[in-house]
Structures are given as structure tokens and as C-alpha cells.
PDB file of C-alpha atoms and ligand atoms in Angstrom:
ATOM      1  CA  MET A   1       7.677  14.082  -2.220  1.00 96.00           C
ATOM      2  CA  ARG A   2       4.921  14.794  -4.614  1.00 98.00           C
ATOM      3  CA  PHE A   3       2.089  12.487  -5.839  1.00 98.00           C
ATOM      4  CA  ASP A   4      -0.258  13.420  -8.712  1.00 98.00           C
ATOM      5  CA  VAL A   5      -3.375  11.390  -9.156  1.00 98.00           C
ATOM      6  CA  ILE A   6      -5.182  11.226 -12.464  1.00 98.00           C
ATOM      7  CA  THR A   7      -8.787   9.970 -11.774  1.00 98.00           C
ATOM      8  CA  LEU A   8     -12.439  10.350 -12.512  1.00 98.00           C
ATOM      9  CA  PHE A   9     -13.229  10.442  -8.774  1.00 98.00           C
ATOM     10  CA  PRO A  10     -10.908  12.976  -7.078  1.00 98.00           C
ATOM     11  CA  GLU A  11     -13.409  13.248  -4.193  1.00 98.00           C
ATOM     12  CA  LEU A  12     -12.470   9.696  -3.067  1.00 98.00           C
ATOM     13  CA  PHE A  13      -9.089  11.092  -2.064  1.00 98.00           C
ATOM     14  CA  ASP A  14     -10.518  13.702   0.541  1.00 98.00           C
ATOM     15  CA  ALA A  15     -10.682  11.445   3.608  1.00 97.00           C
ATOM     16  CA  PRO A  16      -7.016  10.795   4.019  1.00 96.00           C
ATOM     17  CA  LEU A  17      -6.431  14.564   3.817  1.00 96.00           C
ATOM     18  CA  LYS A  18      -8.642  15.037   6.841  1.00 97.00           C
ATOM     19  CA  HIS A  19      -7.670  12.099   9.090  1.00 96.00           C
ATOM     20  CA  GLY A  20      -4.897  10.344  10.889  1.00 95.00           C
ATOM     21  CA  ILE A  21      -1.334   9.651   9.851  1.00 94.00           C
ATOM     22  CA  THR A  22      -1.969  10.503   6.236  1.00 96.00           C
ATOM     23  CA  ARG A  23      -3.200  13.969   7.199  1.00 97.00           C
ATOM     24  CA  ARG A  24      -0.084  14.633   9.205  1.00 96.00           C
ATOM     25  CA  ALA A  25       2.079  13.635   6.174  1.00 96.00           C
ATOM     26  CA  TYR A  26       0.210  16.129   4.072  1.00 97.00           C
ATOM     27  CA  ASP A  27      -0.083  18.937   6.699  1.00 96.00           C
ATOM     28  CA  SER A  28       3.639  18.708   7.288  1.00 96.00           C
ATOM     29  CA  GLY A  29       4.303  19.195   3.626  1.00 96.00           C
ATOM     30  CA  ALA A  30       6.430  16.063   3.588  1.00 96.00           C
ATOM     31  CA  MET A  31       3.938  14.693   1.198  1.00 97.00           C
ATOM     32  CA  GLN A  32       2.091  16.651  -1.455  1.00 98.00           C
ATOM     33  CA  LEU A  33      -1.098  15.299  -3.115  1.00 98.00           C
ATOM     34  CA  HIS A  34      -2.328  16.800  -6.347  1.00 98.00           C
ATOM     35  CA  LEU A  35      -5.636  15.567  -7.849  1.00 98.00           C
ATOM     36  CA  TRP A  36      -6.369  15.851 -11.539  1.00 98.00           C
ATOM     37  CA  GLN A  37      -9.927  15.280 -12.872  1.00 98.00           C
ATOM     38  CA  LEU A  38      -9.349  13.320 -16.090  1.00 98.00           C
ATOM     39  CA  ARG A  39     -12.693  14.670 -17.456  1.00 98.00           C
ATOM     40  CA  ASP A  40     -11.169  18.159 -17.492  1.00 98.00           C
ATOM     41  CA  PHE A  41      -8.912  16.868 -20.344  1.00 98.00           C
ATOM     42  CA  ALA A  42     -11.674  15.633 -22.567  1.00 98.00           C
ATOM     43  CA  GLU A  43     -12.091  17.828 -25.628  1.00 94.00           C
ATOM     44  CA  ASP A  44     -15.581  17.110 -26.877  1.00 95.00           C
ATOM     45  CA  ALA A  45     -18.860  18.654 -25.794  1.00 96.00           C
ATOM     46  CA  TYR A  46     -19.823  15.510 -23.807  1.00 97.00           C
ATOM     47  CA  ARG A  47     -16.476  15.432 -21.915  1.00 98.00           C
ATOM     48  CA  ARG A  48     -15.946  11.832 -23.073  1.00 98.00           C
ATOM     49  CA  VAL A  49     -13.022   9.970 -21.627  1.00 98.00           C
ATOM     50  CA  ASP A  50     -14.101   6.473 -22.608  1.00 98.00           C
ATOM     51  CA  ASP A  51     -15.392   4.653 -25.683  1.00 98.00           C
ATOM     52  CA  ARG A  52     -16.320   1.211 -26.935  1.00 98.00           C
ATOM     53  CA  PRO A  53     -13.514  -1.316 -27.419  1.00 98.00           C
ATOM     54  CA  TYR A  54     -12.403  -2.125 -31.019  1.00 98.00           C
ATOM     55  CA  GLY A  55     -13.199  -5.657 -31.810  1.00 98.00           C
ATOM     56  CA  GLY A  56     -16.259  -5.630 -29.553  1.00 98.00           C
ATOM     57  CA  GLY A  57     -16.744  -6.939 -26.119  1.00 97.00           C
ATOM     58  CA  PRO A  58     -18.227  -5.697 -22.887  1.00 97.00           C
ATOM     59  CA  GLY A  59     -17.567  -2.437 -21.120  1.00 97.00           C
ATOM     60  CA  MET A  60     -15.646   0.655 -22.149  1.00 98.00           C
ATOM     61  CA  VAL A  61     -12.018   1.641 -22.609  1.00 98.00           C
ATOM     62  CA  MET A  62     -10.365   4.773 -21.210  1.00 98.00           C
ATOM     63  CA  LEU A  63      -9.256   6.948 -24.146  1.00 98.00           C
ATOM     64  CA  ALA A  64      -5.541   7.515 -24.752  1.00 98.00           C
ATOM     65  CA  GLU A  65      -5.805  11.130 -25.792  1.00 98.00           C
ATOM     66  CA  PRO A  66      -7.421  12.655 -22.598  1.00 98.00           C
ATOM     67  CA  LEU A  67      -5.003  10.594 -20.525  1.00 98.00           C
ATOM     68  CA  GLN A  68      -2.062  11.902 -22.561  1.00 98.00           C
ATOM     69  CA  ARG A  69      -3.296  15.540 -22.113  1.00 98.00           C
ATOM     70  CA  ALA A  70      -3.657  15.013 -18.389  1.00 98.00           C
ATOM     71  CA  LEU A  71      -0.219  13.491 -18.095  1.00 98.00           C
ATOM     72  CA  ASN A  72       1.393  16.419 -20.070  1.00 98.00           C
ATOM     73  CA  ALA A  73      -0.322  18.867 -17.682  1.00 98.00           C
ATOM     74  CA  VAL A  74       0.939  16.863 -14.671  1.00 98.00           C
ATOM     75  CA  ARG A  75       4.482  16.841 -16.044  1.00 98.00           C
ATOM     76  CA  ALA A  76       4.423  20.612 -16.648  1.00 98.00           C
ATOM     77  CA  ARG A  77       3.700  21.179 -13.012  1.00 98.00           C
ATOM     78  CA  ARG A  78       6.206  18.723 -11.610  1.00 98.00           C
ATOM     79  CA  ALA A  79       9.759  19.797 -11.287  1.00 91.00           C
ATOM     80  CA  ASP A  80      11.307  16.448 -11.862  1.00 95.00           C
ATOM     81  CA  ALA A  81      14.895  16.169 -13.101  1.00 95.00           C
ATOM     82  CA  ARG A  82      13.925  12.797 -14.611  1.00 94.00           C
ATOM     83  CA  PRO A  83      10.361  11.961 -15.383  1.00 93.00           C
ATOM     84  CA  ALA A  84       8.621  10.531 -12.209  1.00 96.00           C
ATOM     85  CA  PRO A  85       7.392   7.006 -12.309  1.00 98.00           C
ATOM     86  CA  LEU A  86       3.846   6.482 -13.769  1.00 98.00           C
ATOM     87  CA  LEU A  87       1.982   3.924 -11.770  1.00 98.00           C
ATOM     88  CA  HIS A  88      -1.029   2.348 -13.216  1.00 98.00           C
ATOM     89  CA  PHE A  89      -3.320   0.432 -10.963  1.00 98.00           C
ATOM     90  CA  SER A  90      -4.639  -2.536 -12.805  1.00 97.00           C
ATOM     91  CA  PRO A  91      -5.754  -6.128 -11.983  1.00 97.00           C
ATOM     92  CA  ALA A  92      -2.951  -7.284 -14.304  1.00 97.00           C
ATOM     93  CA  GLY A  93      -0.272  -5.441 -12.348  1.00 98.00           C
ATOM     94  CA  ARG A  94       2.389  -6.847 -10.039  1.00 98.00           C
ATOM     95  CA  ARG A  95       1.170  -7.218  -6.473  1.00 98.00           C
ATOM     96  CA  LEU A  96       1.950  -4.329  -4.124  1.00 98.00           C
ATOM     97  CA  ASP A  97       4.459  -5.261  -1.471  1.00 97.00           C
ATOM     98  CA  GLN A  98       6.336  -3.370   1.248  1.00 96.00           C
ATOM     99  CA  ALA A  99       9.652  -3.436  -0.747  1.00 95.00           C
ATOM    100  CA  MET A 100       7.805  -1.336  -3.449  1.00 97.00           C
ATOM    101  CA  VAL A 101       6.386   0.936  -0.792  1.00 98.00           C
ATOM    102  CA  HIS A 102       9.959   1.567   0.627  1.00 97.00           C
ATOM    103  CA  GLU A 103      11.269   2.377  -2.800  1.00 97.00           C
ATOM    104  CA  LEU A 104       8.595   4.892  -3.445  1.00 97.00           C
ATOM    105  CA  ALA A 105       8.978   6.512  -0.024  1.00 97.00           C
ATOM    106  CA  ALA A 106      12.676   7.057  -0.705  1.00 96.00           C
ATOM    107  CA  GLY A 107      11.961   8.668  -4.121  1.00 96.00           C
ATOM    108  CA  PRO A 108      10.552  11.949  -5.512  1.00 97.00           C
ATOM    109  CA  GLY A 109       6.994  10.634  -5.635  1.00 98.00           C
ATOM    110  CA  ALA A 110       4.938   9.418  -8.573  1.00 98.00           C
ATOM    111  CA  VAL A 111       2.045  10.065 -10.901  1.00 98.00           C
ATOM    112  CA  LEU A 112      -0.709   7.598 -10.184  1.00 98.00           C
ATOM    113  CA  LEU A 113      -3.189   6.640 -12.875  1.00 98.00           C
ATOM    114  CA  CYS A 114      -6.498   5.163 -11.625  1.00 98.00           C
ATOM    115  CA  GLY A 115      -8.378   3.132 -14.218  1.00 97.00           C
ATOM    116  CA  ARG A 116     -12.136   2.717 -14.461  1.00 95.00           C
ATOM    117  CA  TYR A 117     -14.243   0.765 -16.761  1.00 93.00           C
ATOM    118  CA  GLU A 118     -12.565  -2.340 -18.398  1.00 95.00           C
ATOM    119  CA  GLY A 119      -9.216  -0.644 -18.604  1.00 96.00           C
ATOM    120  CA  VAL A 120      -6.967   1.901 -20.366  1.00 98.00           C
ATOM    121  CA  ASP A 121      -6.109   1.892 -24.064  1.00 98.00           C
ATOM    122  CA  GLN A 122      -3.044  -0.326 -24.341  1.00 98.00           C
ATOM    123  CA  ARG A 123      -1.059   2.176 -26.520  1.00 98.00           C
ATOM    124  CA  PHE A 124      -1.151   4.686 -23.655  1.00 98.00           C
ATOM    125  CA  VAL A 125      -0.006   1.946 -21.159  1.00 98.00           C
ATOM    126  CA  ASP A 126       2.862   0.905 -23.518  1.00 98.00           C
ATOM    127  CA  ALA A 127       4.018   4.438 -24.149  1.00 98.00           C
ATOM    128  CA  GLU A 128       3.908   5.947 -20.693  1.00 98.00           C
ATOM    129  CA  VAL A 129       3.330   3.554 -17.752  1.00 98.00           C
ATOM    130  CA  THR A 130       6.422   2.500 -15.854  1.00 98.00           C
ATOM    131  CA  HIS A 131       4.821   0.236 -13.206  1.00 98.00           C
ATOM    132  CA  GLU A 132       1.561  -1.723 -13.287  1.00 98.00           C
ATOM    133  CA  ILE A 133       0.375  -2.447  -9.693  1.00 98.00           C
ATOM    134  CA  SER A 134      -2.420  -4.641  -8.417  1.00 98.00           C
ATOM    135  CA  LEU A 135      -3.558  -5.214  -4.832  1.00 98.00           C
ATOM    136  CA  GLY A 136      -4.302  -8.893  -5.244  1.00 98.00           C
ATOM    137  CA  ASP A 137      -6.701 -11.388  -6.665  1.00 98.00           C
ATOM    138  CA  PHE A 138     -10.107  -9.796  -6.141  1.00 98.00           C
ATOM    139  CA  VAL A 139     -12.145  -7.503  -8.351  1.00 98.00           C
ATOM    140  CA  LEU A 140     -12.591  -3.877  -7.481  1.00 98.00           C
ATOM    141  CA  SER A 141     -14.423  -1.187  -9.495  1.00 97.00           C
ATOM    142  CA  GLY A 142     -11.398   0.979 -10.211  1.00 98.00           C
ATOM    143  CA  GLY A 143      -7.910   1.939  -9.299  1.00 98.00           C
ATOM    144  CA  GLU A 144      -8.756   4.617  -6.724  1.00 98.00           C
ATOM    145  CA  LEU A 145      -8.855   2.442  -3.706  1.00 98.00           C
ATOM    146  CA  PRO A 146      -5.532   0.733  -4.608  1.00 98.00           C
ATOM    147  CA  ALA A 147      -4.018   4.274  -5.048  1.00 98.00           C
ATOM    148  CA  LEU A 148      -5.273   5.286  -1.592  1.00 98.00           C
ATOM    149  CA  VAL A 149      -3.758   2.188  -0.148  1.00 98.00           C
ATOM    150  CA  LEU A 150      -0.396   2.833  -1.693  1.00 98.00           C
ATOM    151  CA  LEU A 151      -0.510   6.475  -0.501  1.00 98.00           C
ATOM    152  CA  ASP A 152      -1.386   5.390   3.044  1.00 98.00           C
ATOM    153  CA  ALA A 153       1.600   2.843   3.071  1.00 98.00           C
ATOM    154  CA  VAL A 154       4.031   5.444   1.840  1.00 98.00           C
ATOM    155  CA  ALA A 155       2.767   8.227   4.280  1.00 98.00           C
ATOM    156  CA  ARG A 156       3.612   6.184   7.357  1.00 96.00           C
ATOM    157  CA  LEU A 157       7.204   5.764   6.155  1.00 96.00           C
ATOM    158  CA  VAL A 158       7.718   9.551   5.620  1.00 92.00           C
ATOM    159  CA  PRO A 159      10.245  10.713   8.258  1.00 80.00           C
ATOM    160  CA  GLY A 160       8.543  12.473  11.205  1.00 79.00           C
ATOM    161  CA  VAL A 161       4.981  11.348  10.352  1.00 82.00           C
ATOM    162  CA  LEU A 162       4.799   8.495  12.868  1.00 76.00           C
ATOM    163  CA  SER A 163       5.460   9.680  16.400  1.00 66.00           C
ATOM    164  CA  GLU A 164       7.478   6.590  17.151  1.00 63.00           C
ATOM    165  CA  PRO A 165       9.366   4.957  14.246  1.00 59.00           C
ATOM    166  CA  SER A 166       7.263   1.777  14.786  1.00 63.00           C
ATOM    167  CA  HIS A 167       7.828   0.726  11.334  1.00 63.00           C
ATOM    168  CA  GLN A 168      11.245  -0.363  12.324  1.00 58.00           C
ATOM    169  CA  GLN A 169       9.322  -3.200  13.948  1.00 60.00           C
ATOM    170  CA  ASP A 170       6.805  -3.671  11.211  1.00 67.00           C
ATOM    171  CA  SER A 171       5.789  -7.062  10.012  1.00 61.00           C
ATOM    172  CA  PHE A 172       7.256  -7.332   6.519  1.00 63.00           C
ATOM    173  CA  SER A 173      10.276  -5.124   7.505  1.00 62.00           C
ATOM    174  CA  ASP A 174      11.936  -7.981   9.432  1.00 83.00           C
ATOM    175  CA  GLY A 175       9.860 -10.352   7.349  1.00 92.00           C
ATOM    176  CA  LEU A 176       7.939 -11.959  10.140  1.00 97.00           C
ATOM    177  CA  LEU A 177       4.354 -11.473  11.389  1.00 97.00           C
ATOM    178  CA  GLU A 178       4.088  -9.743  14.721  1.00 94.00           C
ATOM    179  CA  GLY A 179       2.894 -11.678  17.657  1.00 87.00           C
ATOM    180  CA  ALA A 180      -0.094 -10.793  19.839  1.00 94.00           C
ATOM    181  CA  GLN A 181      -0.221  -7.557  21.930  1.00 97.00           C
ATOM    182  CA  TYR A 182      -1.760  -7.146  25.421  1.00 98.00           C
ATOM    183  CA  SER A 183      -2.697  -4.159  27.535  1.00 98.00           C
ATOM    184  CA  ARG A 184      -4.698  -3.305  30.650  1.00 98.00           C
ATOM    185  CA  PRO A 185      -6.264  -4.891  32.742  1.00 98.00           C
ATOM    186  CA  GLU A 186      -3.598  -7.481  33.906  1.00 98.00           C
ATOM    187  CA  VAL A 187      -6.499  -9.791  34.450  1.00 98.00           C
ATOM    188  CA  TRP A 188      -9.557  -9.413  32.357  1.00 98.00           C
ATOM    189  CA  ALA A 189     -12.674 -10.839  34.049  1.00 98.00           C
ATOM    190  CA  THR A 190     -14.974 -12.439  31.489  1.00 98.00           C
ATOM    191  CA  PRO A 191     -18.106 -14.660  31.826  1.00 98.00           C
ATOM    192  CA  ALA A 192     -15.959 -17.649  30.778  1.00 98.00           C
ATOM    193  CA  GLY A 193     -13.443 -16.823  33.579  1.00 98.00           C
ATOM    194  CA  PRO A 194     -10.415 -14.595  34.235  1.00 98.00           C
ATOM    195  CA  LEU A 195      -8.019 -14.074  31.375  1.00 98.00           C
ATOM    196  CA  PRO A 196      -4.537 -13.031  32.588  1.00 98.00           C
ATOM    197  CA  VAL A 197      -1.882 -11.343  30.383  1.00 98.00           C
ATOM    198  CA  PRO A 198       1.137 -13.775  29.806  1.00 98.00           C
ATOM    199  CA  THR A 199       3.205 -13.356  32.992  1.00 98.00           C
ATOM    200  CA  VAL A 200       6.564 -12.944  31.155  1.00 98.00           C
ATOM    201  CA  LEU A 201       5.258  -9.559  29.907  1.00 98.00           C
ATOM    202  CA  LEU A 202       4.817  -8.302  33.560  1.00 98.00           C
ATOM    203  CA  SER A 203       8.239  -9.623  34.705  1.00 98.00           C
ATOM    204  CA  GLY A 204      10.343  -6.633  33.718  1.00 98.00           C
ATOM    205  CA  HIS A 205      13.015  -8.913  32.243  1.00 98.00           C
ATOM    206  CA  HIS A 206      13.584  -7.247  28.895  1.00 98.00           C
ATOM    207  CA  ALA A 207      15.744  -9.916  27.394  1.00 98.00           C
ATOM    208  CA  GLU A 208      13.115 -12.533  28.362  1.00 98.00           C
ATOM    209  CA  VAL A 209      10.318 -10.432  26.911  1.00 98.00           C
ATOM    210  CA  ALA A 210      12.272  -9.892  23.678  1.00 97.00           C
ATOM    211  CA  ARG A 211      13.024 -13.690  23.385  1.00 97.00           C
ATOM    212  CA  TRP A 212       9.262 -14.507  24.078  1.00 98.00           C
ATOM    213  CA  ARG A 213       8.094 -12.025  21.498  1.00 98.00           C
ATOM    214  CA  ARG A 214      10.592 -13.359  18.979  1.00 98.00           C
ATOM    215  CA  GLU A 215       9.309 -16.858  19.643  1.00 98.00           C
ATOM    216  CA  ARG A 216       5.639 -15.773  19.284  1.00 98.00           C
ATOM    217  CA  ALA A 217       6.446 -14.093  16.010  1.00 98.00           C
ATOM    218  CA  LEU A 218       8.178 -17.195  14.689  1.00 98.00           C
ATOM    219  CA  GLU A 219       5.354 -19.456  15.798  1.00 98.00           C
ATOM    220  CA  LEU A 220       2.650 -17.252  14.263  1.00 98.00           C
ATOM    221  CA  THR A 221       4.543 -16.936  11.063  1.00 98.00           C
ATOM    222  CA  ALA A 222       5.338 -20.607  10.785  1.00 98.00           C
ATOM    223  CA  ARG A 223       1.665 -21.519  11.152  1.00 98.00           C
ATOM    224  CA  ARG A 224       0.133 -18.806   9.035  1.00 98.00           C
ATOM    225  CA  ARG A 225       2.816 -17.874   6.504  1.00 98.00           C
ATOM    226  CA  PRO A 226       5.450 -20.618   6.115  1.00 98.00           C
ATOM    227  CA  ASP A 227       6.468 -18.747   2.881  1.00 98.00           C
ATOM    228  CA  LEU A 228       7.778 -15.885   5.015  1.00 98.00           C
ATOM    229  CA  ILE A 229       9.803 -18.198   7.129  1.00 98.00           C
ATOM    230  CA  ALA A 230      11.418 -19.617   4.067  1.00 98.00           C
ATOM    231  CA  ALA A 231      12.121 -16.033   2.724  1.00 97.00           C
ATOM    232  CA  ALA A 232      13.540 -14.957   6.118  1.00 97.00           C
ATOM    233  CA  ARG A 233      15.741 -18.041   6.198  1.00 98.00           C
ATOM    234  CA  THR A 234      17.126 -17.353   2.685  1.00 98.00           C
ATOM    235  CA  ALA A 235      17.766 -13.718   3.507  1.00 97.00           C
ATOM    236  CA  GLY A 236      19.793 -14.852   6.510  1.00 97.00           C
ATOM    237  CA  ARG A 237      17.400 -13.212   9.012  1.00 97.00           C
ATOM    238  CA  LEU A 238      17.051 -16.276  11.255  1.00 98.00           C
ATOM    239  CA  ASP A 239      19.798 -17.178  13.763  1.00 98.00           C
ATOM    240  CA  ALA A 240      20.663 -20.526  15.463  1.00 98.00           C
ATOM    241  CA  ALA A 241      18.182 -19.858  18.337  1.00 98.00           C
ATOM    242  CA  ASP A 242      15.413 -19.118  15.949  1.00 98.00           C
ATOM    243  CA  GLU A 243      16.133 -22.315  13.996  1.00 98.00           C
ATOM    244  CA  ARG A 244      16.145 -24.275  17.234  1.00 98.00           C
ATOM    245  CA  PHE A 245      12.854 -22.876  18.369  1.00 98.00           C
ATOM    246  CA  LEU A 246      11.306 -23.614  14.875  1.00 98.00           C
ATOM    247  CA  ARG A 247      12.387 -27.269  15.096  1.00 98.00           C
ATOM    248  CA  SER A 248      10.731 -27.565  18.527  1.00 98.00           C
ATOM    249  CA  LEU A 249       7.348 -26.414  17.131  1.00 98.00           C
ATOM    250  CA  THR A 250       4.817 -29.133  16.164  1.00 91.00           C
ATOM    251  CA  LEU A 251       3.024 -27.397  13.307  1.00 76.00           C
TER     252      LEU A 251
HETATM  253  C1  9D3 B 301     -13.350  -8.786 -17.309  1.00 50.57           C
HETATM  254  C2  9D3 B 301     -11.933  -8.773 -16.762  1.00 50.57           C
HETATM  255  N1  9D3 B 301     -11.725  -7.857 -15.649  1.00 50.57           N
HETATM  256  C3  9D3 B 301     -10.371  -8.049 -15.124  1.00 50.57           C
HETATM  257  C4  9D3 B 301     -10.306  -8.873 -13.936  1.00 50.57           C
HETATM  258  C5  9D3 B 301     -12.019  -6.533 -15.967  1.00 50.57           C
HETATM  259  C6  9D3 B 301     -11.814  -5.587 -14.838  1.00 50.57           C
HETATM  260  C7  9D3 B 301     -12.179  -5.693 -13.581  1.00 50.57           C
HETATM  261  C8  9D3 B 301     -12.005  -4.691 -12.606  1.00 50.57           C
HETATM  262  C9  9D3 B 301     -11.059  -4.384 -15.188  1.00 50.57           C
HETATM  263  C10 9D3 B 301     -10.802  -3.380 -14.302  1.00 50.57           C
HETATM  264  C11 9D3 B 301     -11.300  -3.625 -12.984  1.00 50.57           C
HETATM  265  C12 9D3 B 301     -11.047  -2.492 -12.033  1.00 50.57           C
HETATM  266  N2  9D3 B 301      -9.990  -2.815 -11.069  1.00 50.57           N
HETATM  267  C13 9D3 B 301      -8.943  -2.077 -10.983  1.00 50.57           C
HETATM  268  O1  9D3 B 301      -8.834  -1.107 -11.624  1.00 50.57           O
HETATM  269  C14 9D3 B 301      -7.835  -2.445 -10.053  1.00 50.57           C
HETATM  270  C15 9D3 B 301      -7.761  -3.643  -9.212  1.00 50.57           C
HETATM  271  C16 9D3 B 301      -8.563  -4.718  -8.908  1.00 50.57           C
HETATM  272  O2  9D3 B 301      -9.722  -4.808  -9.488  1.00 50.57           O
HETATM  273  N3  9D3 B 301      -8.060  -5.668  -8.006  1.00 50.57           N
HETATM  274  C17 9D3 B 301      -6.942  -5.582  -7.416  1.00 50.57           C
HETATM  275  N4  9D3 B 301      -6.162  -4.570  -7.661  1.00 50.57           N
HETATM  276  C18 9D3 B 301      -6.481  -3.627  -8.618  1.00 50.57           C
HETATM  277  S1  9D3 B 301      -5.585  -2.251  -8.949  1.00 50.57           S
HETATM  278  C19 9D3 B 301      -6.823  -1.760 -10.053  1.00 50.57           C
END
């Protein structure tokens, strides 16, 4: 799958090519990342890609014409049967979630447009953008970090990139938060006293461990994200034992 990123700051995308799971996805060839410097598609001597908003107001607007030239260059290099999705990262977008990440990971990739300044000329958005995506209700300085977040989330779903397919147990795949994790030592000596690992995890009873973990996941989710419990119930992902356990909780 191929991702093309249109940005004024292509250097921001270097780190994931050098480190971790994302690097594996790119090294394996399973994911290709092509970076396009929007400024290369400016036509005037000053390499302008932004200008003042009609009607006045603060800040600058990204110009439609350089964006269109950049997109045309991207399209000419992609061998898509159908035009790939054009994702625009914008505070006005729909919030990114794991379902969108799964859809992208199952497709041919996408073109990612990273906005800067106050935003992109709306005529370009209306003409070309297929998805507007936000990370949430906080203010960033541009769309590059959201694009990096999306690429990271997709990379770990690419087959063969994770050594264990741990995403089959991901929170948000079964729709519950994952309970606590413990590792060595069995008893951690602290100034406040010894802290043992929950004994069930040392018991070797796989069914009991699985039940205990399920209950911890249900308890954590019910306390922190009751909306996810409601969604899991609606989707039929809670069984009778789950419901009995939830009723036993005093939230
Ligand atoms: C004055 C109104 N602001 C909108 C909230 C203007 C504005 C702020 C920040 C316009 C663009 C930006 C830059 N942000 C992004 O490009 C962005 C973003 C974000 O700020 N928060 C969460 N998700 C995203 S996706 C792209």
C-alpha cells in the first residue's frame, strides 16, 4: 500500500522511517511513503503557497493552485485503478478511530494533505478531498502530526509487521480497554512494602487467567469508558457472564 504526503515539512516524516514498527513496515516494502514538498509546486519567484483570506481575518490560507499541481503530480505517479482517497487533516474533520484505520490498512493507501496556517482554500477541499480527519478537540500547528499518527496506526496493522499479531487483542478491536499487565519480579520490594503480582497470574490455570483478565478489562472499561461498554453491548460482544460480572460491580 502506498501513501503520498503533501506537506510543507517533509522532514517531520523522517523519524518513523528510522525507528520501530513503522520502519519495519517501510523496509519490508509492505508500506511505501512518498513525500511531496508543496513549495515545489509554487510557480512564482517567492515560491508562495499561501495568501491572505478574502474578506479579511487572521492568518493565511493555503492556495488551491499549488495544491492542485501537487495532487496532479501525485496522481501521475500512483498506479490506482480508482483515484486513491485524499485525506485532509483538519480540526473540522471527523475524529480518527480504529475502524477508519482498519479500512485504510485494507486498501491501496491514500494521499494525505497536511494543512498549515488557518487552513486550505475551501474550493480545493470541495473539489478533491474525500475524507476530513481530526485527532480531537485540541489545537495543533498543522496536519503533519495527525498524518504521522495515522501512518503509525496503519503500519502496525500491515501483515507481518508486528512479530505477534497482538492487534487481535487490541483495545478498540474487541471494544474494551485492556486490563493491567505485570512482569518480573513476582514480588517487588518497595519502601512502602512488598508488592506481589496478582496470584491468579502465577497459577497456570489458563481459563482462570482468561476470566480474570476479562473481568479486569470489563471493570476498567466500565469505570473509565462507560460509552465503550454500551457500544460493546449493542454490538453483541458481551455474554451472560460479562453482564453478571458488570452487575456485581459497584461503580
Ligand atoms: C481559529 C480557528 N482555528 C481552528 C480551531 C484555526 C486553526 C487551528 C489549528 C486551523 C488550523 C490548525 C492546525 N491544525 C490542524 O491542521 C489539525 C488538527 C488540530 O489542530 N487538532 C486536531 N486534529 C487536527 S488535524 C489537523
